[in-house]
XYZ file of C-alpha atoms in Angstrom:
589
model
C 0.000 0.000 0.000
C 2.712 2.280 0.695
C 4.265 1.340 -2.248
C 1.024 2.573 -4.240
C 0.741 5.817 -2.441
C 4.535 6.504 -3.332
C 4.213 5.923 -6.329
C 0.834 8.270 -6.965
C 2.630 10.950 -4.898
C 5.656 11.029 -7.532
C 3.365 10.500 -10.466
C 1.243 13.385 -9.165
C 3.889 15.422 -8.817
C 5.450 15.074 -12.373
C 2.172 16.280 -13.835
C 2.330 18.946 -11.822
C 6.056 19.850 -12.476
C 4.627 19.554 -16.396
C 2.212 21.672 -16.202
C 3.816 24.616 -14.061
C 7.423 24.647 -14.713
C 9.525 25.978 -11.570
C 11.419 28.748 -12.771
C 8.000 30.449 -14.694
C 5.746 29.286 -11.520
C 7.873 30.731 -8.838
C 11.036 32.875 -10.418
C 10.887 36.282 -10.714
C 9.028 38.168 -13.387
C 10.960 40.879 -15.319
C 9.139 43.532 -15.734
C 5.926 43.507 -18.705
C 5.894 43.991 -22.725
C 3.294 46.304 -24.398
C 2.365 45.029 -27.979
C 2.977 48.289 -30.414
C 2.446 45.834 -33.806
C -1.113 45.308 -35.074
C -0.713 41.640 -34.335
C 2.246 39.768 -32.876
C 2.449 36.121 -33.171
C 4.199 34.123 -30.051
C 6.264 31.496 -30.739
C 6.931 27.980 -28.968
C 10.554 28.939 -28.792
C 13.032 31.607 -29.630
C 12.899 31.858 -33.424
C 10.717 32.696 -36.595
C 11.144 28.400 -37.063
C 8.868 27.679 -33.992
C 4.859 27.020 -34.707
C 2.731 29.565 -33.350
C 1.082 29.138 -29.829
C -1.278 32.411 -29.534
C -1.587 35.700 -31.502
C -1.605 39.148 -29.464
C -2.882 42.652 -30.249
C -1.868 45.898 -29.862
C -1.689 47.212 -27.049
C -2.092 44.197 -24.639
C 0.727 43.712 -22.083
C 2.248 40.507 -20.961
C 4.763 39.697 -18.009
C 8.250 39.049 -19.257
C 10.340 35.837 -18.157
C 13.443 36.312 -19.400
C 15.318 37.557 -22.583
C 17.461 35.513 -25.270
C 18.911 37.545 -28.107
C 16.057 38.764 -30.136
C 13.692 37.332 -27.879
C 11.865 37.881 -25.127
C 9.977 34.933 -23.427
C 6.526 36.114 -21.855
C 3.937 34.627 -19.457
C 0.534 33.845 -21.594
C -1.833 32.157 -19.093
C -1.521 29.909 -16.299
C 1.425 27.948 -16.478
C 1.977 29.120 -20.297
C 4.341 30.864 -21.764
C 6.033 31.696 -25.570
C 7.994 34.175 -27.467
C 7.857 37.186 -29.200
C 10.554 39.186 -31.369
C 11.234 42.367 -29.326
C 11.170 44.621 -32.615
C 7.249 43.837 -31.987
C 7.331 45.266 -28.864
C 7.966 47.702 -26.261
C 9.628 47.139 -22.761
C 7.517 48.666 -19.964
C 9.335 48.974 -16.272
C 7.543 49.751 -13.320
C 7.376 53.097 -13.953
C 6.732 54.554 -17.092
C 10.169 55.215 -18.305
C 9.504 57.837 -20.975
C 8.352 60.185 -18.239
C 9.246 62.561 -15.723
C 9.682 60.791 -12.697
C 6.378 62.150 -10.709
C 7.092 63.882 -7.460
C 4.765 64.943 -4.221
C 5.214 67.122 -1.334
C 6.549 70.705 -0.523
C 9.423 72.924 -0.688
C 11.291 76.368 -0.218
C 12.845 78.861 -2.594
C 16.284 79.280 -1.262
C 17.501 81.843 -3.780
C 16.943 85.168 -3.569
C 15.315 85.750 -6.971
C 15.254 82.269 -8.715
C 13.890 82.395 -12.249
C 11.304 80.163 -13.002
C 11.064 78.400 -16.648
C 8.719 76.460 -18.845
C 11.173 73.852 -18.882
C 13.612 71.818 -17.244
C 16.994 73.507 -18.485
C 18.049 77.099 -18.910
C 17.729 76.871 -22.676
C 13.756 77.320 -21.626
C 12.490 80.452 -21.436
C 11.662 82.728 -18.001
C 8.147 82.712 -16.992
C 8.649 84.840 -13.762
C 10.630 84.326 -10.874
C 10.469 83.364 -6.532
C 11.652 85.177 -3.811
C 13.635 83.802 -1.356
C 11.335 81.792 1.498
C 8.434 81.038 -0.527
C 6.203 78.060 -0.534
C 6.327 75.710 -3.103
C 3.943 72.414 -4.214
C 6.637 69.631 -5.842
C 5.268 68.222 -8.861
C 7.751 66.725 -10.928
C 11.744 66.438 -10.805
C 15.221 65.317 -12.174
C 18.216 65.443 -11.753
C 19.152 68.940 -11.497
C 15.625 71.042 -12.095
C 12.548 70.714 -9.848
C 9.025 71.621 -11.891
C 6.693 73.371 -9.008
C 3.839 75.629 -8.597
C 2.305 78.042 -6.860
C -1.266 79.667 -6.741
C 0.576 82.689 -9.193
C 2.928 80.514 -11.432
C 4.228 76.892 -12.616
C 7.622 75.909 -13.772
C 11.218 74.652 -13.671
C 13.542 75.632 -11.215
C 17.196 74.625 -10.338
C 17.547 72.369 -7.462
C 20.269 74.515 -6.270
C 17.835 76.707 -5.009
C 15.349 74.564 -3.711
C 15.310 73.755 0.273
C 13.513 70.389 0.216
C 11.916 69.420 3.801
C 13.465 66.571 6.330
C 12.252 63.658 7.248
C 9.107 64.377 9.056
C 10.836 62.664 12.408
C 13.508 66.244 11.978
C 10.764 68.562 10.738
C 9.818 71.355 13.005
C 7.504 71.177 15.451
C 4.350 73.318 14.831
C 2.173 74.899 17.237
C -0.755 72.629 18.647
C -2.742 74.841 19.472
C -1.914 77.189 16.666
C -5.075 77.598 13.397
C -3.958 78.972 10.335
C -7.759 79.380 9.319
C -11.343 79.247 10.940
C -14.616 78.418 10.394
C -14.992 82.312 9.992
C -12.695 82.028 6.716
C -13.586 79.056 4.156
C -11.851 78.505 1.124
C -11.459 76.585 -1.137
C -8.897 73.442 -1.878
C -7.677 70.631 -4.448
C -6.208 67.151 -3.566
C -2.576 66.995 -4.869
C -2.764 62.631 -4.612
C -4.691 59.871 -5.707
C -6.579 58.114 -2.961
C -6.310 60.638 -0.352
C -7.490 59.510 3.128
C -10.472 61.367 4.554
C -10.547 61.052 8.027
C -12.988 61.515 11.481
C -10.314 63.435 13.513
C -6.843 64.756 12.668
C -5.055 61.890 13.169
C -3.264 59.025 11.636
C -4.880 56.696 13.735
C -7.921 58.098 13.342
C -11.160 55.975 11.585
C -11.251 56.911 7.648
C -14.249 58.273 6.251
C -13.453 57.660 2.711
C -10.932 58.067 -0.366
C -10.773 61.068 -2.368
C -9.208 61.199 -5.850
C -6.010 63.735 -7.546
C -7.955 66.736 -8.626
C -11.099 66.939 -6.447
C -12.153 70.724 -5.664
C -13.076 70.823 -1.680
C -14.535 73.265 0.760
C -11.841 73.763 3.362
C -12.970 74.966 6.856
C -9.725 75.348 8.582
C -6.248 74.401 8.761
C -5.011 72.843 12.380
C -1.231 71.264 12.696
C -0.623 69.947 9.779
C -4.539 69.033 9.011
C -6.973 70.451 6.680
C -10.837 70.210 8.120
C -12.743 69.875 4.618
C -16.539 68.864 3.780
C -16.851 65.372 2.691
C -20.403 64.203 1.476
C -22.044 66.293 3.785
C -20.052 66.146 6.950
C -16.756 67.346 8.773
C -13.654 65.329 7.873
C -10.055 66.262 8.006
C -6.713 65.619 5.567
C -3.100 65.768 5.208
C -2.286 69.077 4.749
C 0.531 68.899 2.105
C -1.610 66.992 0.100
C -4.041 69.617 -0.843
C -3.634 73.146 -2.586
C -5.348 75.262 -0.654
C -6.525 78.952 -2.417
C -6.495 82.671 -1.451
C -9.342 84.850 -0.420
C -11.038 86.019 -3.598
C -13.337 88.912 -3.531
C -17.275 87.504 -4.841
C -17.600 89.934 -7.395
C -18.197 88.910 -10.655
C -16.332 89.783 -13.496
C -18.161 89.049 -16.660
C -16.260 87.224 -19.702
C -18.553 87.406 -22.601
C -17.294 85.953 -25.637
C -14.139 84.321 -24.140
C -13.891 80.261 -24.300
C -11.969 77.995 -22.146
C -10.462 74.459 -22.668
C -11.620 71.854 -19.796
C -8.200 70.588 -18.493
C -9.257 67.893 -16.279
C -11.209 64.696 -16.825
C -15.043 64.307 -15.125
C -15.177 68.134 -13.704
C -17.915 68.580 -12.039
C -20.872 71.572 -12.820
C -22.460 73.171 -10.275
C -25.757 75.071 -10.031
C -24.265 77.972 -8.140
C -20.736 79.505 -7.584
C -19.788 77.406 -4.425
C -18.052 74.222 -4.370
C -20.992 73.122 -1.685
C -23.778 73.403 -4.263
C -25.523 71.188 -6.146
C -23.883 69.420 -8.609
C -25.705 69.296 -12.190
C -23.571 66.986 -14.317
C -19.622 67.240 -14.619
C -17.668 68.144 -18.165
C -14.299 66.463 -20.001
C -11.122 67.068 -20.457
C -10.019 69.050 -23.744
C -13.566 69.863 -24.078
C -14.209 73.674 -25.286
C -17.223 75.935 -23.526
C -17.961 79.782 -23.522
C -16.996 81.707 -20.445
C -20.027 83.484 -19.519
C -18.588 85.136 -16.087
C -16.622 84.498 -13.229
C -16.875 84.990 -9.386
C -13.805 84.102 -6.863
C -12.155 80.794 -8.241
C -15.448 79.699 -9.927
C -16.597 80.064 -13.969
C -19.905 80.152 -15.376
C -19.601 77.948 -18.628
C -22.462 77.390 -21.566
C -23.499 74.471 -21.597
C -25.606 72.460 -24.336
C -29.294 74.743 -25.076
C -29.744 77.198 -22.656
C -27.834 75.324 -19.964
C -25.177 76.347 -17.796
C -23.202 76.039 -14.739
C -20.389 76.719 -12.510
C -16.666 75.092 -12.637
C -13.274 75.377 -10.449
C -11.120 78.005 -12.390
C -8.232 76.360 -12.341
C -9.163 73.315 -14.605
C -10.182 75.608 -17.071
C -7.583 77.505 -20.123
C -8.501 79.994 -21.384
C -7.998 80.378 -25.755
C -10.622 83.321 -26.990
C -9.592 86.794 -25.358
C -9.619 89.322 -27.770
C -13.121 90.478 -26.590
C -11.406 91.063 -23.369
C -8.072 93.057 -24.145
C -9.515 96.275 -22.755
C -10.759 94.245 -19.887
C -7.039 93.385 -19.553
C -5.342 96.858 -19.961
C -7.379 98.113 -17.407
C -6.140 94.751 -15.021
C -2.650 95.417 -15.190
C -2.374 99.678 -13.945
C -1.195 99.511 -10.836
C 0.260 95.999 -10.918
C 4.036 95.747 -10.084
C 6.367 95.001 -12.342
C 9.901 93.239 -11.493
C 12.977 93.327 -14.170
C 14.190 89.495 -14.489
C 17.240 89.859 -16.804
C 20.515 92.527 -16.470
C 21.049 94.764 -19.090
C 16.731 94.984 -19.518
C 16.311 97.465 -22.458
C 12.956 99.804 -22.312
C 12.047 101.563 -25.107
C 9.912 104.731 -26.024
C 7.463 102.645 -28.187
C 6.250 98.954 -27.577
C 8.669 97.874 -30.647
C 11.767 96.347 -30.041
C 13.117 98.838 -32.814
C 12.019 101.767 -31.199
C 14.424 103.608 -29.112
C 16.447 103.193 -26.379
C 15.126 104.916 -23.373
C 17.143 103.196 -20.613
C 18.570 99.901 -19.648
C 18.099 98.306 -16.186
C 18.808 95.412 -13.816
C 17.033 92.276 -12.123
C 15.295 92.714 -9.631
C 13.953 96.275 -9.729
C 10.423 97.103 -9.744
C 8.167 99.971 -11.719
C 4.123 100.454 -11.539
C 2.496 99.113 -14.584
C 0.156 101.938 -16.489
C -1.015 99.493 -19.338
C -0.382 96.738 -21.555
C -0.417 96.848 -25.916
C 0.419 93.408 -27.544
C 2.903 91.997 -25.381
C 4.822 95.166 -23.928
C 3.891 96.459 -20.745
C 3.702 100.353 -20.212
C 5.757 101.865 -16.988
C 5.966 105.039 -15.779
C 9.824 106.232 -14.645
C 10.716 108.040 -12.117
C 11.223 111.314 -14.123
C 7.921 110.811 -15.229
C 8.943 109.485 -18.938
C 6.363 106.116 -20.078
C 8.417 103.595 -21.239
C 7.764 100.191 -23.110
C 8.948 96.903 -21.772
C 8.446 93.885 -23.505
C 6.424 91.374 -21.546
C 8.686 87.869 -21.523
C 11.331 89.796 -19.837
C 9.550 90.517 -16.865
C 7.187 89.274 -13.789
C 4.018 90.898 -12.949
C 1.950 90.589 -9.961
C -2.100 90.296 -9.992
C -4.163 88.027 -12.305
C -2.496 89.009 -15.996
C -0.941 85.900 -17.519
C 2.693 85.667 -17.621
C 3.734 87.199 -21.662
C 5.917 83.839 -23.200
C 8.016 84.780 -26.386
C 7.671 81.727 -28.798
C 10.856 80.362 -28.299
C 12.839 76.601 -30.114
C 10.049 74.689 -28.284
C 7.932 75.259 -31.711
C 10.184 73.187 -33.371
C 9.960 70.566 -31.406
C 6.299 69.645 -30.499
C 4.701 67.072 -32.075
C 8.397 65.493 -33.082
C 8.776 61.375 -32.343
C 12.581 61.318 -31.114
C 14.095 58.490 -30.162
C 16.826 58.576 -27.818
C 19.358 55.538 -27.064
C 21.548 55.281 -24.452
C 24.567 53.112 -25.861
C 25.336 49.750 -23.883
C 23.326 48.354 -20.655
C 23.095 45.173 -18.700
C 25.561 42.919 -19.149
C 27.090 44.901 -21.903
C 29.059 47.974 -19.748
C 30.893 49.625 -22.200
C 33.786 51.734 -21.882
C 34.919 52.298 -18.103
C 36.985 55.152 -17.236
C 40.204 55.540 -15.391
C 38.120 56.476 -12.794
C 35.750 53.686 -12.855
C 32.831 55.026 -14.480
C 30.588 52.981 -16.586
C 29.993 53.797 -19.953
C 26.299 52.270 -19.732
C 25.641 54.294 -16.244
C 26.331 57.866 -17.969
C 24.633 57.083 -21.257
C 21.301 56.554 -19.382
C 21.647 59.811 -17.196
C 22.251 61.814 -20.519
C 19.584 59.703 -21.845
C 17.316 60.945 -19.060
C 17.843 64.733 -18.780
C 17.947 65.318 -22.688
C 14.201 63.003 -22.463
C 13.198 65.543 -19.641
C 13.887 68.803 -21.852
C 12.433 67.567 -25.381
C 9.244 66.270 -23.660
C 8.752 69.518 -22.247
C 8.954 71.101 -25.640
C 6.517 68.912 -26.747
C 8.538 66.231 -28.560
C 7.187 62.296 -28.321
C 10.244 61.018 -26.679
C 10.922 57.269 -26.412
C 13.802 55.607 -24.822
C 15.201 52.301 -26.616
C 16.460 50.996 -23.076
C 14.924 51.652 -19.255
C 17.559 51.238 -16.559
C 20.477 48.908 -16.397
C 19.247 46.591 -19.315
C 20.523 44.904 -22.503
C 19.135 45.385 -25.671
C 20.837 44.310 -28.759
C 21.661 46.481 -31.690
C 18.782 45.323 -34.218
C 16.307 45.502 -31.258
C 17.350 49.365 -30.708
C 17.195 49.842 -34.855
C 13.448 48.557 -34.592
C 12.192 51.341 -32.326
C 13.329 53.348 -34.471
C 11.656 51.901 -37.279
C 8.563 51.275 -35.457
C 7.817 54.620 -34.474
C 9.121 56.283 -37.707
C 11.369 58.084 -36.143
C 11.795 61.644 -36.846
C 15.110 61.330 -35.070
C 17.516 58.986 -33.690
C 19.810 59.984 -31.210
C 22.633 57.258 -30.006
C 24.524 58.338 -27.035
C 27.986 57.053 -26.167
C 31.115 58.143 -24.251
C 34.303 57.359 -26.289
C 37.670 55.199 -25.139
C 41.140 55.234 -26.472
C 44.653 54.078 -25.308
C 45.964 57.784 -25.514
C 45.077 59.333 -22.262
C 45.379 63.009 -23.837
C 42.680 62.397 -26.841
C 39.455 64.178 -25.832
C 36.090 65.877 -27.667
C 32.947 64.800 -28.886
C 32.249 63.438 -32.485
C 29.116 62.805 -34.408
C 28.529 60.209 -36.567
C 26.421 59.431 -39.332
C 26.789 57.076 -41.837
C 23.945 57.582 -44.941
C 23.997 61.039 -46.613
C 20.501 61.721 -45.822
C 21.873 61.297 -42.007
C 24.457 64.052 -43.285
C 22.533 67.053 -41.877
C 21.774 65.894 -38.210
C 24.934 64.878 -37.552
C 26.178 68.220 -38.946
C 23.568 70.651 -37.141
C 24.315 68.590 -33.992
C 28.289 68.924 -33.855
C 27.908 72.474 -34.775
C 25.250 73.216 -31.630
C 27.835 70.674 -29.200
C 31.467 73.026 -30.628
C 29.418 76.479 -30.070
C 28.182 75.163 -26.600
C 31.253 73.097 -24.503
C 34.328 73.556 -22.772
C 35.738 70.129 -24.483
C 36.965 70.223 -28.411
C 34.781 69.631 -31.055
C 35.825 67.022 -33.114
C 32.900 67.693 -35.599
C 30.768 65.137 -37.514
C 32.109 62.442 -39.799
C 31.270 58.879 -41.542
C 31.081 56.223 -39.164
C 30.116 52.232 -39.667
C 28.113 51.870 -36.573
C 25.052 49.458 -36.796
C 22.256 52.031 -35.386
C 23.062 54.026 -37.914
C 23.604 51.943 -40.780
C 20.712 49.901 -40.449
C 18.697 52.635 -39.470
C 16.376 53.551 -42.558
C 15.200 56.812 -40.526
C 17.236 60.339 -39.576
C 19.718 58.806 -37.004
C 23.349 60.037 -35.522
C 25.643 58.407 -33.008
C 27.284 60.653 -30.667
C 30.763 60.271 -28.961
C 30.172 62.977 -25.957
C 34.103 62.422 -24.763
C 36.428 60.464 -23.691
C 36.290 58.622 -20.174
C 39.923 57.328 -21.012
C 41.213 60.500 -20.511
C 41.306 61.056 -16.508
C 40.776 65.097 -16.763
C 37.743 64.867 -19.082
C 36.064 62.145 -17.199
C 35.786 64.438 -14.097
C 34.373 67.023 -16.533
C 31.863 64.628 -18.446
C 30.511 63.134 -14.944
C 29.579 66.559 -13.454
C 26.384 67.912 -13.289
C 26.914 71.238 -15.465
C 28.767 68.995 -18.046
C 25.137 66.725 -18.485
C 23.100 70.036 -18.106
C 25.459 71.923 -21.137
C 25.719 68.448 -22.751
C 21.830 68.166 -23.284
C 21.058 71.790 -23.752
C 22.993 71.838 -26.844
C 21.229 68.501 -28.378
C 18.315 69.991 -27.550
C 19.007 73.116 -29.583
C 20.790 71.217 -31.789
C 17.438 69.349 -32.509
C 15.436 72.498 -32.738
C 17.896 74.100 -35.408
C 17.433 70.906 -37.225
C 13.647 70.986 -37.513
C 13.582 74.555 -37.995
């Protein structure tokens, strides 16, 4: 009998063994594959000679196994799995790796005057600027720039001059008994997070009340600690703090906007009967959905809806594109309003023309009262009692009055598909430098700031590598190919025996690949401190297999011990990716 039992048990557990193989059932999955092909066939093994076990479609996403060659091996059911060519595919990691790496919590300007951009990189232009001390919500970062808002203004700003808090355990202690607000002064507020707790008493370890999503407008009673009491289906419930914007006093008059229109901005806003974020809710609109201003009161909008209905939004979800009823609206806005002088050397001029003449020049950070606005110079009035014209993307103005942007490179850029590759990964290091640095480490950090800057202009960026990972050659070629490419951009640092060789080359090797490799090296010799080597032939396969616009780039040399200081420093990667960036621009231009 025990004989019988053995032998069921072993039988038994063969089938299972069969069915779920160890290293699929319990090893450790790799990250997932997105299908970008209309159909993708998966393959028994790794090659086109294998019959076909299943047939995917775009866009599904699978878990991956484990890679070989070409080939990535992905789990397709319980205790299934097959192949598919990665030129079919795309790698996804845990976090989307074509983005900005998304950021939460609070922070201090620690700069005097620190100029705040549209963009993460000083090739970007100046939208206005932050005084030393102020307040700042964290929304996105990299390496070296920090994109925040405030209730006046949203942008870039250097890292160097941004005080990030401690660890709440060092933080400060506030006040307990100290309010910020009462029930006397209610505002209004919107949750910074997804699945913000709502909860019975201010308190961690108090019972929860409910979830509320990123983006939900609330009535906020007061602020106690580091608590915000808000409404909550009808009754009192309290919040994190720093996870929820919290607005001004705004005066209740209302300002009418007839024949303006304004682009919804968030998805499932909700319209209310009345201008109050505790009325009645009538139905809720879309994002990128256009409606008719009819007026405004406080942080509310009355929009047109369909027939002769209509209703009242949160401001700030709302953009504003038809505003030439309102100029004069405008011009009267802005007297009064203080203007501050961003840039040294600030020309003004007699007549809002920037060939009119001279009238003065002055410096950051002083201030003149603003007596108009025509086009997109401001009026001032000097202290010898001259007017004077200064044009408005040079300057920051306080009150309501959007922030003037010149058009700037960004133009040439939106809407491009650049693909960026950072040379080596995985198993494959590279070059390493005297000093030890990895060839495959820097590429990806280039990689990663020059992905930060295009996407900000507007570019569809898309990485052909996330992380420390190995791709081969053809695989990189494909992306290229699959997103028809308006650009390819291989990065690599270069090696040689002789210690004293430095500079950065570009490559190209077919003659319609001439002119980006050209426009490039001319943008990288007017822009660093290391030579120019200038752009040349080169039999590299990226390029040469590459039937789109594609360059390699050789951004220095890590075998020379002085230049690999220079190439691993933070202004070297900042300078390094400015100029591709413009380099890119002048390209598309």
């Amino acid at each position: 009998m025990k004989k019988k039992s053995g032998l069921f048990c072993l039988i038994l557990m063969l089938m299972i063994s069969a069915m779920f193989p160890v290293n699929h059932a319990f090893g450790k999955e790799e990250g997932e594959i997105i299908v970008t092909s209309k159909v993708v066939n998966v393959r028994e093994g790794a090659g086109l000679s294998f019959p076909i076990v299943k047939k995917l479609a775009k866009g599904e996403s699978y878990p991956i196994l484990k890679e070989d060659g070409d080939w990535i091996e992905i789990r397709i059911g319980v205790g299934k799995t097959g192949w598919v060519a990665n030129w079919l595919v795309e790698r996804k990691s845990e976090s989307d790796t074509n983005q900005v790496k998304k950021e939460s919590g609070q922070g201090m300007i620690s700069g005097s005057s620190v100029r705040v951009r549209t963009g993460p990189g000083t090739t970007f232009q100046t939208v206005g600027s932050l005084s030393k001390g102020t307040a700042v919500d964290i929304i996105e970062k990299n390496e070296n720039w920090i994109k925040v808002k405030t209730a006046d203004i949203e942008g870039w700003v250097s890292s160097d001059y941004l005080k990030l808090p401690a660890s709440s355990g060092n933080a400060a202690k506030k006040d307990s008994t100290k309010v910020k607000e009462t029930n006397q002064s209610v505002k209004t507020g919107v949750t910074l997070v997804d699945r913000l707790n709502v909860r019975s008493e201010p308190s961690k370890s108090s019972a929860a009340l409910g979830k509320l999503n990123k983006n939900t407008a609330v009535t906020v009673y007061r602020v106690e600690n580091e608590w915000a009491e808000i409404d909550f289906q009808g009754v009192r419930g309290w919040v994190a703090e720093p996870y929820i914007q919290i607005s001004e006093d705004e005066d209740d008059t209302k300002i009418s906007m007839a024949g303006a229109t304004a682009r919804v901005t968030a998805e499932g806003l909700n319209v209310r009967k009345d201008a109050s974020l505790s009325s009645k809710v009538i139905g809720s609109v879309n994002k990128d959905e256009t409606y008719a201003i009819l007026q405004t009161k406080g942080k509310m909008t009355q929009i047109q809806l369909s027939g002769s209905k209509k209703g009242w939004v949160v401001s700030w979800y709302l953009e504003k594109e038809n505003v030439e009823q309102t100029t004069k609206e405008k011009k009267i806005d802005v007297k009064g309003n203080k203007i501050t002088i961003i840039h040294d050397g600030t020309i003004l001029r007699s007549e809002p023309d920037g060939d009119s003449e001279i009238v003065e020049q002055v410096n950051e950070g002083e201030t003149f009262s603003a007596s108009g606005k025509e086009g997109d110079w401001y009026s001032i009035k000097l202290k010898s009692g001259k007017t004077a014209y200064v044009a408005g993307w040079i300057v920051t103005i306080e009150g309501n009055s959007e922030q003037i942007q010149r058009p700037g490179v960004e133009k040439y850029l939106k809407d491009k598909t650049i693909v960026i590759d950072p040379g080596h990964g995985g198993r494959d290091s590279g070059t390493v430098g005297v000093g030890g640095t990895l060839e495959k480490n820097l590429t990806i950090r280039t990689a990663e700031l020059l992905r930060d800057k295009l996407q900000a202009a507007g570019a569809k960026v898309i990485l052909t590598r996330s992380g420390n990972t190995y791709v081969p050659l053809p695989s990189r070629v494909g992306t290229s190919h699959i997103h028809n490419a308006d650009a390819f951009i291989s990065l690599h640092y270069d090696s040689t025996k002789d210690q004293i060789t430095s500079g950065i080359t570009t490559y190209y090797y077919h003659d319609y690949q001439r002119s980006l490799a050209t426009t490039l090296a001319n943008s990288l010799g007017s822009t660093m401190q290391v030579p120019n080597r200038g752009s040349r032939y080169g039999n590299f396969h990226v390029t040469r297999e590459n039937k789109r616009v594609a360059t390699l780039i050789e951004l220095g040399y890590l075998s020379n011990p002085v230049e690999e200081l220079t190439l691993t420093s933070n202004e070297y990667q900042e300078k390094i990716t400015s100029a591709i960036y413009n380099g890119l621009a002048r390209y598309f231009k």
